[in-house]
Amino acid sequence: MTPFIVTALVSVLVSVALITCLMLALPALARPALPFGVRVPADRAGDPAVVRQRRRFARLVIVMGVVAAVMAVPVLLVTGYAAGVTVTVSAVIVADLLLYYLAHRRISAAKRAGAWSAGRRQGVTVDTTFRTDPVRVPWKHGLPALAVLLITGGIGWSRLGGLPATLPLYLGFAIDPGERVATTPLRVFEPLLYQVAVLVVVVALVVVVLRARPDLDAARPRGSARRYRLYLRGVASMSLLAAACLNLSLLVGALQLWDVVTPGIGWQVAAYVPLVALLAGWVGWEIKAGQAGHRLPALPGEEDEDSGIEQRDDDRHWFLAGAVYANRRDPALLVHARLGTGSWTLNLGHPIAWLLLGVLTVALLVLGALSLSGVVDLPRRHSLW
């Protein structure tokens, strides 16, 4: 077995193990009243139909991971390194998502057959303080990302006059010494441009998420509102710190690009250390907070809070196991998604959502046309990640 196949095999096994663990965590981190994206009454969260689907999903996800690990070697030998990794990882993701969707369908069927929501008082809760006193952007947590960006710019500027006529191809977190490109200011400061893009996108997403409609529990309005505030602060802080980790990994790649350090396996590993720290931090936060912060500690008396109203059953507006939301009567543009924990989705029933998607589609088509015509030289698919 060649070293390339060994490297590919390790990559596949690590990826499959990571995906399997994340998929196993999805049902555990979701709200008890939202098993597999289905809204159920609180007293039905432990229903045998729900428990059965949780156990079945866990077993099948583990089996899928084992099968993928066993089949990794023949797949890599047949398809080659890059294709083998892509095929195996993609197959595991698709299979696990299908299993999640099947569990969603079965719980929905049990809910309809048992009329779980019949005869219950349903409603929603609104906390206007999220508008009058919104959660603020924790700008201090964005300072590390800005500091790394400024350090990168300073090093790049100092190296601008002493670089050779050609540079190795920049791949984001590493370089390709086997392929050289002409030294131009754009090529020299390519890492800095990526860092600026990361910081701008992350800050924009944080601002939008903090203004999105809060996901509160009508049965426990006060407790869920307090927890959701803490949850938003945590998501905003983790997002800004994530930008710092990404920028730090890009800086390691830039140091190799500018011949500040000698490229080698040590620096390749060092480039991924911030990403590992980022992943570990996010996983730890999600385990602590849970979906919409429901796992955060309750204050005295909050556990006994009960408004006598169940959260409104709006399953008919959710599609693809809670990943897609469409409700023309809902004025909210952005809502907390049911699939996953720290995720939001557009309300496709809102006209502005389609306007945004249309603008994005047109921009991608124009960029693709310019690339095909040679006017714009797009980065390769693996250039950043």
Short mmCIF file of N, CA, C and O in Angstrom, two decimals, residues 275-359:
data_model
loop_
_atom_site.label_atom_id
_atom_site.label_comp_id
_atom_site.label_asym_id
_atom_site.label_seq_id
_atom_site.Cartn_x
_atom_site.Cartn_y
_atom_site.Cartn_z
N LEU A 275 -7.94 24.83 13.48
CA LEU A 275 -9.22 24.28 13.03
C LEU A 275 -9.71 23.19 13.97
O LEU A 275 -10.91 23.08 14.24
N VAL A 276 -8.78 22.38 14.46
CA VAL A 276 -9.16 21.35 15.44
C VAL A 276 -9.66 22.00 16.72
O VAL A 276 -10.66 21.58 17.32
N ALA A 277 -8.97 23.06 17.15
CA ALA A 277 -9.41 23.79 18.35
C ALA A 277 -10.79 24.41 18.13
O ALA A 277 -11.63 24.40 19.03
N LEU A 278 -11.01 24.93 16.91
CA LEU A 278 -12.31 25.50 16.58
C LEU A 278 -13.40 24.45 16.66
O LEU A 278 -14.46 24.68 17.26
N LEU A 279 -13.16 23.30 16.07
CA LEU A 279 -14.17 22.22 16.09
C LEU A 279 -14.44 21.77 17.52
O LEU A 279 -15.60 21.58 17.91
N ALA A 280 -13.37 21.60 18.31
CA ALA A 280 -13.55 21.16 19.69
C ALA A 280 -14.34 22.20 20.50
O ALA A 280 -15.21 21.85 21.30
N GLY A 281 -14.06 23.48 20.27
CA GLY A 281 -14.79 24.53 20.98
C GLY A 281 -16.26 24.55 20.62
O GLY A 281 -17.12 24.68 21.50
N TRP A 282 -16.57 24.43 19.33
CA TRP A 282 -17.97 24.44 18.90
C TRP A 282 -18.73 23.24 19.46
O TRP A 282 -19.87 23.36 19.92
N VAL A 283 -18.09 22.06 19.38
CA VAL A 283 -18.75 20.86 19.90
C VAL A 283 -19.00 21.00 21.40
O VAL A 283 -20.09 20.66 21.90
N GLY A 284 -18.01 21.50 22.12
CA GLY A 284 -18.19 21.70 23.56
C GLY A 284 -19.32 22.68 23.87
O GLY A 284 -20.12 22.44 24.78
N TRP A 285 -19.38 23.76 23.10
CA TRP A 285 -20.45 24.74 23.33
C TRP A 285 -21.82 24.15 23.01
O TRP A 285 -22.78 24.35 23.76
N GLU A 286 -21.93 23.42 21.91
CA GLU A 286 -23.21 22.84 21.53
C GLU A 286 -23.67 21.81 22.55
O GLU A 286 -24.86 21.71 22.85
N ILE A 287 -22.74 21.03 23.08
CA ILE A 287 -23.11 20.06 24.11
C ILE A 287 -23.61 20.77 25.36
O ILE A 287 -24.57 20.34 26.01
N LYS A 288 -22.97 21.87 25.71
CA LYS A 288 -23.38 22.62 26.90
C LYS A 288 -24.71 23.33 26.70
O LYS A 288 -25.57 23.31 27.60
N ALA A 289 -24.90 23.95 25.53
CA ALA A 289 -26.08 24.79 25.31
C ALA A 289 -27.26 24.03 24.75
O ALA A 289 -28.41 24.25 25.14
N GLY A 290 -27.02 23.12 23.80
CA GLY A 290 -28.12 22.43 23.14
C GLY A 290 -28.83 23.35 22.16
O GLY A 290 -28.49 24.53 21.99
N GLN A 291 -29.85 22.82 21.51
CA GLN A 291 -30.60 23.58 20.52
C GLN A 291 -31.33 24.75 21.18
O GLN A 291 -32.11 24.57 22.10
N ALA A 292 -31.06 25.96 20.69
CA ALA A 292 -31.67 27.19 21.20
C ALA A 292 -31.41 27.40 22.69
O ALA A 292 -32.14 28.13 23.36
N GLY A 293 -30.35 26.76 23.23
CA GLY A 293 -29.97 26.96 24.62
C GLY A 293 -30.78 26.19 25.64
O GLY A 293 -30.71 26.50 26.84
N HIS A 294 -31.51 25.17 25.21
CA HIS A 294 -32.40 24.48 26.16
C HIS A 294 -31.63 23.67 27.21
O HIS A 294 -32.19 23.33 28.26
N ARG A 295 -30.34 23.36 26.96
CA ARG A 295 -29.57 22.60 27.93
C ARG A 295 -28.84 23.47 28.95
O ARG A 295 -28.21 22.96 29.87
N LEU A 296 -28.92 24.78 28.79
CA LEU A 296 -28.27 25.68 29.74
C LEU A 296 -28.93 25.57 31.11
O LEU A 296 -30.14 25.31 31.20
N PRO A 297 -28.19 25.77 32.19
CA PRO A 297 -28.76 25.61 33.54
C PRO A 297 -29.93 26.56 33.77
O PRO A 297 -29.91 27.73 33.35
N ALA A 298 -30.93 26.05 34.47
CA ALA A 298 -32.11 26.86 34.80
C ALA A 298 -31.91 27.56 36.13
O ALA A 298 -31.22 27.05 37.03
N LEU A 299 -32.49 28.73 36.25
CA LEU A 299 -32.48 29.44 37.53
C LEU A 299 -33.53 28.85 38.45
O LEU A 299 -34.45 28.14 37.99
N PRO A 300 -33.41 29.10 39.76
CA PRO A 300 -34.42 28.57 40.68
C PRO A 300 -35.84 28.98 40.28
O PRO A 300 -36.11 30.16 40.04
N GLY A 301 -36.71 28.01 40.18
CA GLY A 301 -38.11 28.26 39.82
C GLY A 301 -38.42 28.11 38.35
O GLY A 301 -39.59 27.96 37.97
N GLU A 302 -37.40 28.13 37.48
CA GLU A 302 -37.66 28.04 36.04
C GLU A 302 -38.12 26.65 35.63
O GLU A 302 -38.89 26.51 34.68
N GLU A 303 -37.64 25.62 36.31
CA GLU A 303 -38.05 24.27 35.97
C GLU A 303 -39.54 24.06 36.22
O GLU A 303 -40.17 23.23 35.57
N ASP A 304 -40.09 24.79 37.18
CA ASP A 304 -41.51 24.64 37.51
C ASP A 304 -42.40 25.56 36.68
O ASP A 304 -43.63 25.50 36.81
N GLU A 305 -41.81 26.40 35.86
CA GLU A 305 -42.60 27.33 35.05
C GLU A 305 -43.46 26.56 34.04
O GLU A 305 -42.98 25.68 33.33
N ASP A 306 -44.74 26.89 33.99
CA ASP A 306 -45.65 26.24 33.05
C ASP A 306 -46.80 27.21 32.76
O ASP A 306 -47.63 27.49 33.62
N SER A 307 -46.84 27.70 31.54
CA SER A 307 -47.89 28.64 31.15
C SER A 307 -49.22 27.96 30.85
O SER A 307 -50.24 28.63 30.68
N GLY A 308 -49.20 26.62 30.76
CA GLY A 308 -50.41 25.89 30.41
C GLY A 308 -50.69 25.87 28.92
O GLY A 308 -51.74 25.41 28.48
N ILE A 309 -49.73 26.35 28.11
CA ILE A 309 -49.89 26.41 26.66
C ILE A 309 -48.75 25.63 26.00
O ILE A 309 -47.59 25.80 26.36
N GLU A 310 -49.10 24.77 25.06
CA GLU A 310 -48.11 24.05 24.29
C GLU A 310 -47.63 24.92 23.13
O GLU A 310 -48.39 25.73 22.60
N GLN A 311 -46.37 24.74 22.75
CA GLN A 311 -45.86 25.46 21.58
C GLN A 311 -46.69 25.08 20.35
O GLN A 311 -47.00 23.92 20.14
N ARG A 312 -47.02 26.06 19.55
CA ARG A 312 -47.87 25.83 18.38
C ARG A 312 -47.25 24.80 17.44
O ARG A 312 -46.07 24.83 17.13
N ASP A 313 -48.09 23.89 16.98
CA ASP A 313 -47.66 22.86 16.05
C ASP A 313 -47.63 23.45 14.64
O ASP A 313 -48.68 23.65 14.01
N ASP A 314 -46.44 23.73 14.13
CA ASP A 314 -46.29 24.31 12.79
C ASP A 314 -45.52 23.39 11.85
O ASP A 314 -44.81 23.86 10.96
N ASP A 315 -45.65 22.09 12.05
CA ASP A 315 -44.92 21.13 11.23
C ASP A 315 -45.23 21.28 9.74
O ASP A 315 -44.39 20.96 8.90
N ARG A 316 -46.44 21.74 9.42
CA ARG A 316 -46.81 21.83 8.00
C ARG A 316 -45.98 22.87 7.25
O ARG A 316 -45.96 22.86 6.01
N HIS A 317 -45.29 23.73 7.99
CA HIS A 317 -44.46 24.75 7.34
C HIS A 317 -42.99 24.33 7.24
O HIS A 317 -42.19 25.08 6.67
N TRP A 318 -42.65 23.17 7.79
CA TRP A 318 -41.27 22.70 7.79
C TRP A 318 -41.13 21.52 6.84
O TRP A 318 -41.97 20.63 6.81
N PHE A 319 -40.01 21.50 6.11
CA PHE A 319 -39.78 20.47 5.12
C PHE A 319 -38.36 19.93 5.26
O PHE A 319 -37.49 20.56 5.86
N LEU A 320 -38.14 18.75 4.69
CA LEU A 320 -36.82 18.10 4.74
C LEU A 320 -36.32 17.98 6.17
O LEU A 320 -35.19 18.36 6.50
N ALA A 321 -37.17 17.44 7.03
CA ALA A 321 -36.82 17.15 8.43
C ALA A 321 -36.38 18.38 9.20
O ALA A 321 -35.51 18.31 10.06
N GLY A 322 -36.98 19.53 8.90
CA GLY A 322 -36.68 20.72 9.66
C GLY A 322 -35.57 21.57 9.10
O GLY A 322 -35.08 22.48 9.78
N ALA A 323 -35.14 21.29 7.86
CA ALA A 323 -34.08 22.09 7.25
C ALA A 323 -34.62 23.27 6.46
O ALA A 323 -33.92 24.27 6.29
N VAL A 324 -35.85 23.16 5.97
CA VAL A 324 -36.44 24.19 5.11
C VAL A 324 -37.74 24.67 5.73
O VAL A 324 -38.57 23.86 6.19
N TYR A 325 -37.93 25.99 5.75
CA TYR A 325 -39.13 26.60 6.35
C TYR A 325 -39.77 27.51 5.32
O TYR A 325 -39.09 28.31 4.66
N ALA A 326 -41.09 27.39 5.17
CA ALA A 326 -41.83 28.23 4.23
C ALA A 326 -43.20 28.53 4.81
O ALA A 326 -44.04 27.64 4.95
N ASN A 327 -43.42 29.79 5.18
CA ASN A 327 -44.70 30.22 5.76
C ASN A 327 -44.96 31.65 5.31
O ASN A 327 -44.32 32.59 5.77
N ARG A 328 -45.91 31.82 4.39
CA ARG A 328 -46.21 33.14 3.86
C ARG A 328 -46.79 34.08 4.90
O ARG A 328 -46.70 35.31 4.77
N ARG A 329 -47.41 33.54 5.93
CA ARG A 329 -48.02 34.37 6.96
C ARG A 329 -47.03 34.80 8.05
O ARG A 329 -47.40 35.58 8.93
N ASP A 330 -45.86 34.28 8.00
CA ASP A 330 -44.85 34.61 9.00
C ASP A 330 -44.00 35.76 8.47
O ASP A 330 -43.33 35.62 7.44
N PRO A 331 -43.95 36.90 9.15
CA PRO A 331 -43.16 38.04 8.66
C PRO A 331 -41.66 37.87 8.87
O PRO A 331 -40.88 38.67 8.34
N ALA A 332 -41.26 36.86 9.63
CA ALA A 332 -39.83 36.67 9.90
C ALA A 332 -39.11 36.21 8.64
O ALA A 332 -39.59 35.32 7.92
N LEU A 333 -37.96 36.79 8.38
CA LEU A 333 -37.16 36.39 7.22
C LEU A 333 -36.20 35.27 7.57
O LEU A 333 -35.96 34.38 6.76
N LEU A 334 -35.67 35.28 8.79
CA LEU A 334 -34.70 34.28 9.22
C LEU A 334 -35.22 33.62 10.50
O LEU A 334 -35.62 34.32 11.43
N VAL A 335 -35.22 32.29 10.53
CA VAL A 335 -35.72 31.55 11.70
C VAL A 335 -34.70 30.49 12.08
O VAL A 335 -33.88 30.05 11.26
N HIS A 336 -34.77 30.09 13.33
CA HIS A 336 -33.88 29.04 13.83
C HIS A 336 -34.31 27.71 13.22
O HIS A 336 -35.47 27.32 13.30
N ALA A 337 -33.36 27.01 12.59
CA ALA A 337 -33.67 25.75 11.92
C ALA A 337 -33.87 24.63 12.95
O ALA A 337 -33.33 24.68 14.06
N ARG A 338 -34.65 23.63 12.56
CA ARG A 338 -34.85 22.48 13.43
C ARG A 338 -33.76 21.43 13.23
O ARG A 338 -33.52 20.62 14.12
N LEU A 339 -33.16 21.40 12.06
CA LEU A 339 -32.09 20.45 11.78
C LEU A 339 -30.77 21.06 12.23
O LEU A 339 -30.33 22.09 11.73
N GLY A 340 -30.13 20.42 13.19
CA GLY A 340 -28.90 20.97 13.74
C GLY A 340 -29.19 21.85 14.94
O GLY A 340 -30.35 22.04 15.34
N THR A 341 -28.15 22.38 15.53
CA THR A 341 -28.30 23.20 16.73
C THR A 341 -28.05 24.67 16.42
O THR A 341 -28.95 25.48 16.41
N GLY A 342 -26.81 25.04 16.13
CA GLY A 342 -26.50 26.43 15.85
C GLY A 342 -26.70 26.78 14.39
O GLY A 342 -25.76 27.16 13.70
N SER A 343 -27.92 26.64 13.90
CA SER A 343 -28.18 26.88 12.48
C SER A 343 -29.49 27.65 12.31
O SER A 343 -30.43 27.47 13.08
N TRP A 344 -29.50 28.49 11.29
CA TRP A 344 -30.69 29.27 10.94
C TRP A 344 -31.01 29.05 9.47
O TRP A 344 -30.13 28.64 8.69
N THR A 345 -32.25 29.32 9.08
CA THR A 345 -32.66 29.14 7.70
C THR A 345 -33.58 30.27 7.27
O THR A 345 -34.26 30.88 8.11
N LEU A 346 -33.61 30.54 5.98
CA LEU A 346 -34.50 31.56 5.44
C LEU A 346 -35.94 31.05 5.42
O LEU A 346 -36.19 29.86 5.21
N ASN A 347 -36.87 31.96 5.62
CA ASN A 347 -38.29 31.65 5.46
C ASN A 347 -38.61 31.80 3.97
O ASN A 347 -38.72 32.92 3.46
N LEU A 348 -38.74 30.68 3.27
CA LEU A 348 -38.97 30.72 1.83
C LEU A 348 -40.37 31.22 1.48
O LEU A 348 -40.68 31.37 0.29
N GLY A 349 -41.19 31.47 2.47
CA GLY A 349 -42.48 32.10 2.22
C GLY A 349 -42.39 33.61 2.19
O GLY A 349 -43.38 34.29 1.89
N HIS A 350 -41.22 34.14 2.49
CA HIS A 350 -41.01 35.59 2.50
C HIS A 350 -40.46 36.02 1.14
O HIS A 350 -39.49 35.43 0.63
N PRO A 351 -41.04 37.05 0.51
CA PRO A 351 -40.57 37.49 -0.82
C PRO A 351 -39.09 37.88 -0.84
O PRO A 351 -38.39 37.64 -1.83
N ILE A 352 -38.60 38.48 0.24
CA ILE A 352 -37.20 38.92 0.26
C ILE A 352 -36.26 37.71 0.21
O ILE A 352 -35.15 37.81 -0.35
N ALA A 353 -36.69 36.58 0.76
CA ALA A 353 -35.86 35.37 0.71
C ALA A 353 -35.59 34.96 -0.74
O ALA A 353 -34.46 34.65 -1.11
N TRP A 354 -36.63 35.00 -1.55
CA TRP A 354 -36.46 34.63 -2.96
C TRP A 354 -35.65 35.70 -3.71
O TRP A 354 -34.92 35.37 -4.65
N LEU A 355 -35.79 36.95 -3.30
CA LEU A 355 -34.98 38.00 -3.90
C LEU A 355 -33.50 37.77 -3.62
O LEU A 355 -32.65 37.87 -4.52
N LEU A 356 -33.18 37.42 -2.38
CA LEU A 356 -31.79 37.15 -2.01
C LEU A 356 -31.25 35.95 -2.77
O LEU A 356 -30.12 35.96 -3.27
N LEU A 357 -32.05 34.88 -2.85
CA LEU A 357 -31.61 33.69 -3.58
C LEU A 357 -31.44 34.00 -5.06
O LEU A 357 -30.52 33.48 -5.71
N GLY A 358 -32.31 34.84 -5.60
CA GLY A 358 -32.19 35.22 -7.00
C GLY A 358 -30.93 36.01 -7.27
O GLY A 358 -30.22 35.76 -8.26
N VAL A 359 -30.63 36.97 -6.40
CA VAL A 359 -29.41 37.76 -6.55
C VAL A 359 -28.17 36.87 -6.47
O VAL A 359 -27.23 37.00 -7.26
#
